[in-house]
XYZ file of C-alpha atoms in Angstrom:
592
model
C 19.108 49.453 -12.829
C 19.192 51.529 -9.524
C 20.606 50.087 -6.512
C 18.533 49.897 -3.137
C 18.348 52.892 -1.003
C 17.100 53.758 2.234
C 13.472 53.156 2.906
C 12.659 56.103 5.131
C 9.387 56.824 3.273
C 8.104 53.835 4.830
C 7.698 51.723 1.551
C 7.694 47.936 1.164
C 9.205 45.968 -1.409
C 8.517 43.038 -3.619
C 10.881 40.212 -3.567
C 10.702 37.049 -6.294
C 12.819 34.169 -4.848
C 13.510 31.061 -7.553
C 14.176 27.948 -6.059
C 14.985 24.628 -8.200
C 11.490 23.493 -8.245
C 9.164 26.861 -7.575
C 8.930 30.501 -7.500
C 8.059 32.377 -4.449
C 6.543 35.922 -4.460
C 7.144 37.797 -1.222
C 5.205 41.103 -0.914
C 5.422 43.873 1.664
C 8.922 43.342 2.726
C 10.499 45.841 4.866
C 13.774 47.090 3.051
C 15.542 47.032 6.361
C 15.073 43.925 7.175
C 18.178 41.704 7.852
C 19.579 39.231 5.164
C 19.041 36.356 7.875
C 15.383 37.369 8.580
C 14.538 37.496 4.688
C 16.324 33.878 4.322
C 14.726 32.379 7.176
C 11.575 33.381 5.715
C 11.906 31.696 2.462
C 13.042 28.358 4.559
C 9.848 28.668 6.417
C 7.893 29.228 3.074
C 9.254 26.146 1.686
C 9.497 23.878 4.866
C 13.250 23.578 4.924
C 15.183 22.914 8.073
C 18.538 22.033 7.107
C 19.428 25.836 6.213
C 23.105 25.508 6.778
C 23.594 24.211 3.239
C 21.615 27.082 1.208
C 21.698 30.844 0.484
C 20.201 33.444 -1.578
C 22.338 34.444 -4.373
C 21.827 37.464 -6.934
C 24.111 39.155 -9.510
C 25.792 42.708 -8.955
C 25.597 45.171 -11.292
C 29.005 44.263 -12.302
C 27.798 40.974 -13.460
C 29.450 39.140 -10.671
C 27.359 36.583 -8.675
C 27.165 37.435 -4.850
C 25.545 35.933 -2.081
C 23.106 37.406 0.319
C 25.175 38.526 3.507
C 22.977 37.515 6.543
C 24.265 39.908 9.162
C 23.620 43.296 7.079
C 20.163 44.872 6.027
C 18.725 44.284 2.554
C 18.872 47.945 1.537
C 22.437 47.984 2.211
C 23.536 45.339 -0.237
C 23.801 45.843 -3.918
C 21.000 43.926 -5.229
C 19.674 45.560 -8.530
C 15.916 46.028 -9.111
C 14.450 44.397 -12.156
C 12.386 46.454 -14.529
C 9.105 46.020 -12.504
C 10.989 47.163 -9.414
C 11.118 44.170 -7.619
C 14.099 42.037 -5.972
C 14.899 38.812 -7.664
C 17.111 36.283 -5.832
C 18.104 32.386 -6.512
C 17.675 29.940 -3.401
C 20.560 27.650 -4.046
C 23.080 25.253 -2.445
C 25.800 27.297 -1.033
C 27.852 24.722 0.861
C 28.254 20.904 0.113
C 28.500 17.998 2.687
C 31.271 15.417 2.355
C 29.211 12.652 2.206
C 25.590 13.187 0.919
C 24.060 9.821 2.172
C 25.497 10.337 5.922
C 24.535 14.157 5.998
C 21.404 14.999 4.347
C 18.595 14.200 6.743
C 15.474 15.770 5.098
C 13.893 14.896 1.823
C 13.293 18.453 0.660
C 16.982 18.655 1.347
C 18.024 15.850 -0.799
C 15.497 16.854 -3.752
C 16.912 20.299 -3.888
C 20.406 18.860 -3.971
C 19.386 16.558 -6.912
C 17.769 19.011 -8.829
C 20.773 21.450 -8.752
C 23.344 18.846 -9.458
C 21.329 17.467 -12.165
C 20.825 21.083 -13.769
C 24.541 21.726 -13.481
C 25.638 18.721 -15.118
C 23.239 19.520 -17.954
C 24.476 23.029 -18.100
C 27.933 21.694 -18.302
C 29.132 23.732 -15.118
C 30.132 20.394 -13.500
C 31.939 18.063 -15.700
C 30.637 14.728 -16.134
C 31.948 11.711 -18.150
C 29.767 10.011 -20.767
C 29.308 6.690 -18.777
C 28.403 8.501 -15.360
C 26.186 10.720 -17.504
C 24.011 7.455 -18.939
C 23.906 6.026 -15.266
C 22.775 9.329 -13.724
C 20.223 9.407 -16.469
C 19.146 6.219 -15.438
C 18.510 7.269 -12.142
C 16.967 10.749 -12.854
C 14.346 8.930 -14.855
C 13.674 6.384 -12.157
C 13.053 9.448 -9.659
C 11.243 11.221 -12.228
C 8.714 8.277 -13.663
C 9.203 5.276 -11.390
C 10.046 1.753 -12.928
C 10.998 1.377 -16.414
C 7.804 2.073 -18.750
C 8.321 1.708 -22.379
C 5.594 4.113 -23.395
C 7.617 7.049 -21.681
C 9.375 9.119 -24.135
C 12.753 10.227 -23.092
C 14.184 13.740 -23.803
C 17.979 13.328 -24.043
C 18.498 17.024 -23.662
C 16.882 16.944 -20.338
C 19.120 13.769 -19.154
C 22.455 14.242 -20.747
C 24.810 17.301 -21.420
C 24.878 18.228 -24.860
C 28.894 17.947 -24.611
C 28.332 14.263 -24.353
C 25.902 13.861 -27.162
C 28.454 15.836 -29.428
C 31.397 13.611 -28.504
C 29.775 10.220 -29.823
C 28.780 9.098 -33.032
C 25.507 7.647 -31.724
C 21.807 8.251 -32.857
C 19.210 9.422 -30.007
C 17.821 6.028 -30.584
C 21.155 4.180 -29.284
C 21.512 6.565 -26.301
C 17.790 6.010 -25.456
C 18.342 2.221 -25.674
C 21.426 2.440 -23.101
C 19.535 4.450 -20.785
C 16.519 2.117 -20.748
C 18.802 -0.527 -20.303
C 20.146 0.940 -17.117
C 16.934 1.961 -16.236
C 15.520 -1.182 -15.845
C 18.136 -2.094 -13.279
C 16.671 0.085 -11.174
C 12.974 -1.171 -10.905
C 11.848 -1.069 -7.518
C 13.783 2.075 -6.164
C 11.329 4.891 -4.624
C 11.751 8.373 -5.850
C 13.689 9.115 -2.553
C 16.136 6.108 -3.058
C 16.977 6.906 -6.751
C 17.645 10.682 -5.972
C 19.791 9.403 -3.369
C 21.843 6.793 -5.564
C 21.970 9.935 -7.936
C 23.812 12.023 -5.465
C 25.951 9.230 -4.240
C 27.537 9.001 -7.748
C 27.472 12.530 -8.313
C 29.578 13.415 -5.314
C 32.324 11.202 -6.848
C 32.763 13.506 -10.045
C 36.112 15.535 -10.034
C 34.131 18.999 -10.039
C 31.156 18.169 -7.435
C 30.899 20.713 -4.962
C 33.827 22.884 -5.964
C 33.122 26.677 -6.583
C 35.826 28.412 -8.736
C 36.840 31.824 -8.749
C 39.458 33.662 -11.273
C 42.611 34.779 -9.311
C 46.343 35.770 -10.364
C 49.553 34.908 -8.359
C 52.510 36.935 -8.236
C 53.366 36.444 -11.790
C 50.067 37.267 -13.059
C 49.256 33.871 -14.185
C 45.595 33.095 -14.541
C 44.513 30.703 -12.399
C 41.202 29.485 -10.766
C 40.652 29.208 -6.488
C 38.551 26.034 -6.126
C 36.605 26.003 -2.509
C 35.032 22.665 -1.416
C 34.177 20.630 1.519
C 37.468 19.123 1.508
C 39.622 22.319 1.380
C 41.176 24.721 -1.020
C 42.776 24.057 -4.208
C 44.550 26.205 -6.939
C 43.748 25.357 -10.657
C 45.698 25.947 -13.883
C 44.473 27.031 -17.188
C 41.307 25.038 -18.318
C 42.318 21.872 -16.349
C 39.692 22.351 -13.304
C 39.961 18.589 -12.473
C 43.582 18.525 -10.969
C 44.404 21.021 -8.013
C 47.835 22.258 -8.258
C 48.514 22.548 -5.099
C 45.515 21.712 -2.700
C 45.280 22.393 0.791
C 42.906 20.492 3.511
C 40.976 22.180 5.922
C 43.183 20.915 8.512
C 46.324 22.522 7.172
C 44.560 25.986 6.944
C 45.143 28.323 10.176
C 43.749 31.767 8.794
C 42.239 33.074 5.726
C 41.966 36.931 5.127
C 41.837 39.690 2.219
C 42.416 43.228 1.894
C 41.012 45.006 -1.431
C 41.897 42.447 -4.238
C 44.591 40.850 -2.241
C 43.831 37.539 -0.586
C 45.980 35.625 2.175
C 45.866 32.179 3.378
C 47.886 31.084 6.211
C 48.797 27.443 6.852
C 49.680 25.678 9.982
C 53.377 25.825 9.167
C 53.196 29.682 9.200
C 53.807 29.816 5.506
C 51.318 31.822 3.533
C 49.828 31.964 0.064
C 48.870 35.204 -1.506
C 46.894 35.651 -4.425
C 44.810 38.804 -6.220
C 41.088 38.414 -7.230
C 39.333 40.403 -10.177
C 37.237 42.360 -7.764
C 36.667 43.259 -4.103
C 33.336 41.722 -4.145
C 34.790 38.415 -5.179
C 37.041 38.428 -2.186
C 34.075 38.894 0.213
C 32.160 35.887 -1.459
C 35.709 33.720 -1.107
C 35.826 34.718 2.343
C 32.222 33.877 3.237
C 32.400 30.545 1.219
C 35.673 29.622 3.297
C 34.358 30.371 6.734
C 31.076 28.532 5.889
C 32.777 25.659 4.856
C 35.232 25.339 7.280
C 32.260 25.905 10.183
C 30.528 22.602 8.499
C 33.927 20.947 8.179
C 34.562 21.197 12.061
C 30.627 20.779 12.825
C 30.894 17.124 10.896
C 33.846 16.399 13.484
C 31.817 16.862 16.614
C 28.947 15.312 18.354
C 25.255 16.289 16.479
C 23.317 18.951 18.117
C 20.049 18.312 20.099
C 18.313 19.575 16.775
C 19.833 17.264 14.523
C 19.814 14.425 16.377
C 15.678 15.153 16.379
C 15.752 15.813 12.637
C 17.444 12.265 12.465
C 15.334 10.390 14.418
C 12.338 12.033 12.604
C 14.169 11.490 9.005
C 14.467 7.752 10.208
C 10.862 7.346 11.325
C 9.860 8.772 8.048
C 12.149 6.689 6.000
C 10.610 3.508 8.146
C 6.964 4.711 7.466
C 7.755 5.197 3.853
C 9.528 1.977 3.644
C 6.414 0.227 4.992
C 4.021 2.299 2.684
C 6.501 1.041 -0.193
C 6.422 -2.490 0.788
C 2.463 -2.335 1.347
C 2.407 -1.053 -2.217
C 4.436 -3.741 -3.200
C 2.210 -6.147 -1.713
C -0.724 -4.780 -3.156
C 1.035 -4.423 -6.482
C 1.795 -8.259 -6.394
C -1.678 -8.956 -5.203
C -3.172 -6.783 -7.856
C -1.092 -8.797 -10.428
C -2.069 -11.857 -9.255
C -5.787 -10.608 -8.911
C -5.605 -9.693 -13.089
C -3.799 -13.273 -13.664
C -6.554 -14.745 -12.196
C -8.924 -12.374 -14.004
C -7.173 -13.383 -17.349
C -7.701 -17.150 -16.247
C -11.260 -16.614 -15.804
C -11.797 -14.868 -18.780
C -10.035 -17.562 -20.469
C -12.240 -20.293 -18.751
C -15.387 -18.229 -19.538
C -14.422 -18.190 -23.497
C -13.895 -21.528 -23.146
C -17.168 -22.096 -21.631
C -18.983 -20.196 -24.019
C -17.329 -22.215 -26.523
C -18.568 -25.424 -24.925
C -21.942 -23.831 -24.409
C -22.029 -22.930 -28.307
C -21.089 -26.460 -29.236
C -23.932 -27.629 -26.898
C -26.517 -25.656 -28.579
C -25.302 -26.805 -32.035
C -25.632 -30.354 -30.707
C -28.842 -29.532 -29.310
C -29.866 -28.060 -32.675
C -28.481 -31.396 -34.523
C -30.465 -33.454 -32.125
C -33.988 -31.762 -32.866
C -33.108 -32.020 -36.252
C -32.608 -35.912 -35.864
C -36.043 -36.160 -33.594
C -37.930 -34.257 -36.401
C -36.431 -36.948 -38.765
C -36.958 -39.857 -36.792
C -41.047 -38.590 -36.262
C -41.127 -38.697 -39.998
C -39.433 -42.153 -39.952
C -41.979 -43.482 -37.521
C -44.760 -41.958 -39.716
C -43.590 -43.660 -42.787
C -43.158 -47.078 -40.440
C -46.579 -46.636 -39.518
C -48.149 -46.541 -42.803
C -45.962 -49.580 -43.761
C -47.355 -51.400 -40.857
C -50.614 -50.995 -42.293
C -49.605 -52.218 -45.599
C -48.032 -55.351 -43.914
C -51.269 -55.997 -42.144
C -53.191 -56.043 -45.465
C -50.702 -58.331 -46.698
C -51.055 -60.499 -43.695
C -54.789 -61.017 -44.393
C -53.970 -62.136 -47.677
C -51.445 -64.663 -46.644
C -53.915 -65.960 -44.142
C -56.419 -66.506 -47.047
C -53.552 -68.111 -49.048
C -52.959 -70.522 -46.034
C -56.515 -71.623 -46.098
C -56.178 -72.525 -49.957
C -53.125 -74.439 -48.757
C -54.738 -76.470 -46.474
C -57.117 -77.419 -48.669
C -54.645 -78.299 -51.031
C -52.510 -80.361 -48.114
C -55.994 -82.467 -48.118
C -55.775 -83.433 -51.577
C -51.964 -84.138 -51.004
C -52.820 -86.754 -48.286
C -55.160 -88.499 -50.397
C -52.221 -88.659 -53.166
C -49.996 -89.586 -50.234
C -52.079 -93.050 -49.328
C -51.619 -93.759 -52.985
C -48.102 -93.167 -52.826
C -47.889 -95.607 -49.833
C -49.494 -98.291 -51.269
C -47.042 -98.080 -54.237
C -44.210 -97.764 -51.908
C -45.015 -101.130 -50.244
C -44.767 -102.541 -53.337
C -41.293 -100.918 -54.114
C -40.034 -102.240 -50.651
C -39.240 -105.842 -52.112
C -37.021 -104.047 -54.590
C -35.817 -101.657 -52.174
C -34.397 -104.528 -49.795
C -32.690 -106.410 -52.533
C -31.134 -102.764 -53.537
C -30.463 -102.198 -49.756
C -28.315 -105.071 -49.150
C -26.250 -104.413 -52.482
C -25.974 -100.838 -50.987
C -24.519 -102.179 -47.716
C -22.127 -104.495 -49.193
C -20.725 -101.563 -51.410
C -20.931 -99.025 -48.090
C -18.661 -101.858 -46.641
C -16.368 -101.818 -49.132
C -16.435 -98.023 -49.458
C -15.819 -97.847 -45.410
C -12.645 -99.997 -45.733
C -11.401 -97.771 -49.116
C -11.520 -94.583 -46.809
C -9.811 -96.295 -43.779
C -7.109 -96.951 -46.011
C -6.783 -93.152 -47.165
C -7.043 -91.991 -44.016
C -4.234 -94.332 -42.678
C -2.267 -92.794 -45.670
C -2.905 -89.495 -44.875
C -2.160 -89.589 -41.096
C 1.428 -90.067 -42.074
C 1.715 -86.363 -42.901
C 2.882 -83.491 -40.561
C 0.078 -81.060 -40.136
C 0.747 -77.468 -39.728
C -1.422 -75.228 -37.637
C -1.979 -71.307 -38.310
C -3.441 -69.896 -34.883
C -4.569 -66.222 -35.237
C -4.128 -64.288 -31.990
C -6.236 -61.220 -31.677
C -5.612 -58.918 -28.904
C -7.788 -55.671 -27.973
C -5.876 -53.099 -26.322
C -7.670 -50.390 -24.569
C -6.915 -46.658 -24.212
C -7.727 -44.807 -21.234
C -7.940 -41.393 -21.087
C -7.650 -39.235 -18.424
C -8.397 -35.799 -17.636
C -6.358 -33.352 -15.585
C -7.418 -30.948 -12.973
C -5.373 -27.342 -13.008
C -4.811 -26.192 -9.337
C -3.954 -22.915 -9.100
C -1.469 -21.597 -6.750
C -2.618 -19.632 -3.890
C -1.504 -16.220 -3.423
C 0.421 -16.142 0.011
C 1.063 -12.824 1.648
C 3.768 -12.117 4.538
C 3.336 -9.023 6.393
C 6.632 -7.862 8.235
C 5.798 -6.327 11.572
C 7.632 -3.108 12.104
C 10.309 -3.590 14.706
C 8.821 -2.090 18.207
C 12.233 -0.736 19.147
C 12.875 1.420 16.220
C 10.854 4.274 17.631
C 12.538 3.698 20.984
C 15.613 4.117 19.744
C 15.993 8.129 19.894
C 19.517 7.774 19.184
C 20.498 8.202 22.657
C 23.254 5.299 22.159
C 26.367 6.993 20.396
C 28.166 3.479 20.374
C 25.202 1.782 18.132
C 24.863 4.855 15.971
C 28.627 4.589 15.263
C 28.231 0.892 14.534
C 25.299 1.550 12.282
C 27.144 4.453 10.221
C 29.917 1.852 10.207
C 27.853 -0.816 8.590
C 26.681 1.385 6.282
C 29.919 2.736 5.231
C 30.875 -0.995 4.403
C 27.580 -1.529 2.313
C 28.627 1.838 0.677
C 32.267 0.662 0.083
C 30.793 -2.591 -1.586
C 28.220 -0.434 -3.850
C 31.066 1.721 -4.826
C 33.003 -1.080 -6.097
C 30.087 -2.624 -7.862
C 29.261 1.129 -9.264
C 32.965 1.379 -10.785
C 32.504 -2.057 -12.407
C 29.145 -0.878 -13.888
C 31.136 2.266 -15.233
C 33.835 0.755 -16.592
C 31.701 -1.757 -18.546
C 29.602 0.815 -19.827
C 32.648 2.961 -20.895
C 34.166 0.242 -22.606
C 30.830 -0.191 -24.458
C 30.805 3.235 -26.020
C 34.595 3.788 -26.208
C 34.718 2.598 -29.703
C 31.947 4.933 -30.515
C 34.002 8.039 -29.276
C 34.825 10.911 -31.650
C 38.469 12.052 -30.671
C 38.149 15.296 -32.452
C 35.255 16.245 -30.291
C 36.790 15.632 -26.912
C 37.355 18.608 -24.586
C 40.379 19.219 -22.573
C 38.351 18.249 -19.607
C 37.738 14.914 -21.526
C 41.384 14.332 -22.093
C 42.326 15.370 -18.445
C 39.731 12.750 -17.027
C 40.930 9.869 -19.399
C 44.265 10.467 -17.908
C 43.133 9.905 -14.616
C 41.247 6.863 -15.367
C 44.130 5.096 -17.228
C 46.160 6.093 -14.406
C 43.915 4.822 -11.929
C 43.213 7.931 -10.514
C 39.924 9.261 -8.994
C 38.870 12.444 -7.304
C 40.249 11.639 -4.056
C 43.704 10.639 -5.079
C 44.658 14.298 -5.278
C 43.491 15.001 -1.879
C 44.899 14.644 1.426
C 42.507 14.126 4.546
C 44.096 12.276 7.362
C 41.520 12.948 9.470
C 38.554 11.812 7.335
C 39.027 8.283 7.732
C 37.496 5.457 5.945
C 38.231 4.188 2.683
C 38.647 7.646 1.007
C 41.764 8.242 2.907
C 43.652 10.209 0.367
C 47.221 9.370 -0.843
C 50.186 11.694 -1.772
C 50.848 12.613 -5.023
C 52.283 15.917 -6.867
C 49.414 18.187 -5.783
C 49.179 17.320 -2.083
C 52.621 15.906 -1.496
C 55.143 17.591 0.802
C 54.844 20.173 3.308
C 52.775 23.235 2.673
C 55.660 25.317 2.135
C 56.851 23.381 -0.705
C 53.078 23.493 -1.897
C 53.026 27.157 -1.791
C 56.436 27.406 -3.562
C 54.808 25.272 -6.599
C 51.706 27.760 -6.341
C 54.153 30.628 -6.818
C 55.809 29.120 -9.852
C 52.838 28.556 -11.809
């Protein structure tokens, strides 16, 4: 591949720029354009205003990654051409903030940071322990897919680094089950909030925001120089977690290089000298150190007018987004309530349909009964005719009986005569009968008197009728009530003019962040204990063992750094890497 030369013939170049989520094709680019102009063109194309965190990267002919120099023409830089004659540049994060939540303002800035950090973890360029990987994966799927959905198929290769998958005797289903469990806890977070939570966890990783360069000390020991937002550290061998030693930006006075030799002077006039593999690497190191130190000083100064305006706009945008999210949640709840009401009405409709079918069946049975009754009425009418005929016959029989009665009267008169004759005989019999009746009455009275001496026994029978009353219930559904919180009218008026109130708000957010951090550490500890029994010791890397030693010793990323001017809960303590004077640490470096 040929290097770029002069463009005196008036030709233009085609430049391809790859960001973390898009590809830009810039045609008709003047080869004599300055690096700053090309960078600004890309930033305008993607709508980025926080340009101080980013840069354009390319790989030179020695296969060394280099950053595009802003104050130098593009055709004067060693950018190789592609096979089609175009230039290919990568738009990446070049400088990292100390606190992502406080310093990142724009949504697109946060999104680009999220994509690059996520890709660095998956590529295993940024070491991430297993428990943190699972937690970060849960925030990643929340940012990508929203609230937990059982129908979403998770691709573990795009969520967890391969080294984590290899180190544990766990099936893909077991990993997915743990990610979904943590994903459920993130329900309700918007995409922006989930990405910010991801970055807040990622910034506490030991290798976050550190760019490493291979160097050698005076003893020709292979070392790595790490440049970060907190300072410069020296790393030995495969250990890129523990700096030996570390120098904060407040301790560094001057940085310079000549050819491959690089010098760092401290405030106590001590100097550390090392050699890089190539002079172009020294340029990159110096560029990173200057830019990172400038941001270090900028954070400790009042915000510029542009930054204040951006923060106000971002705050208004967050407020608008929160209002939209609240409105969306209310509409979501209202829709859920409507769906529940629909289901209830559907159930009631089914019940009414069943009742209608029962009524129709009852009506059908009633019609059948009416037909039977009509048939019975017809039969009854026929029976009435038969009975009428029988009544006529009975009347004729009555006439016959009357005639027979007259004859019987005549027989009666004959019998009366005979009766008078018998009265005399009857009178004598009556007298005899009365005498015997008196004797019988006396005997009966004696029997009754004897019977009264016995005690009668009564057996009463009580009957009780219990009525059961059936009462029907009435269902009253809960009426959905909605409460709309009116926006704070002072939100738009607070134009960040009161510095003291802004500091108080930052302190409040920092206190909340510390509480969340403690809760996060508890979550990570629980997850670590859960999967620790499944760890395969033979598959652990050197970084895993170093990280485990730090965890057992109660150390974290910030325990190896000394930042007396940073303040906050992340005030670093002294240990082997940062203890003592700068001169003592330089001696430690030279002795590696």
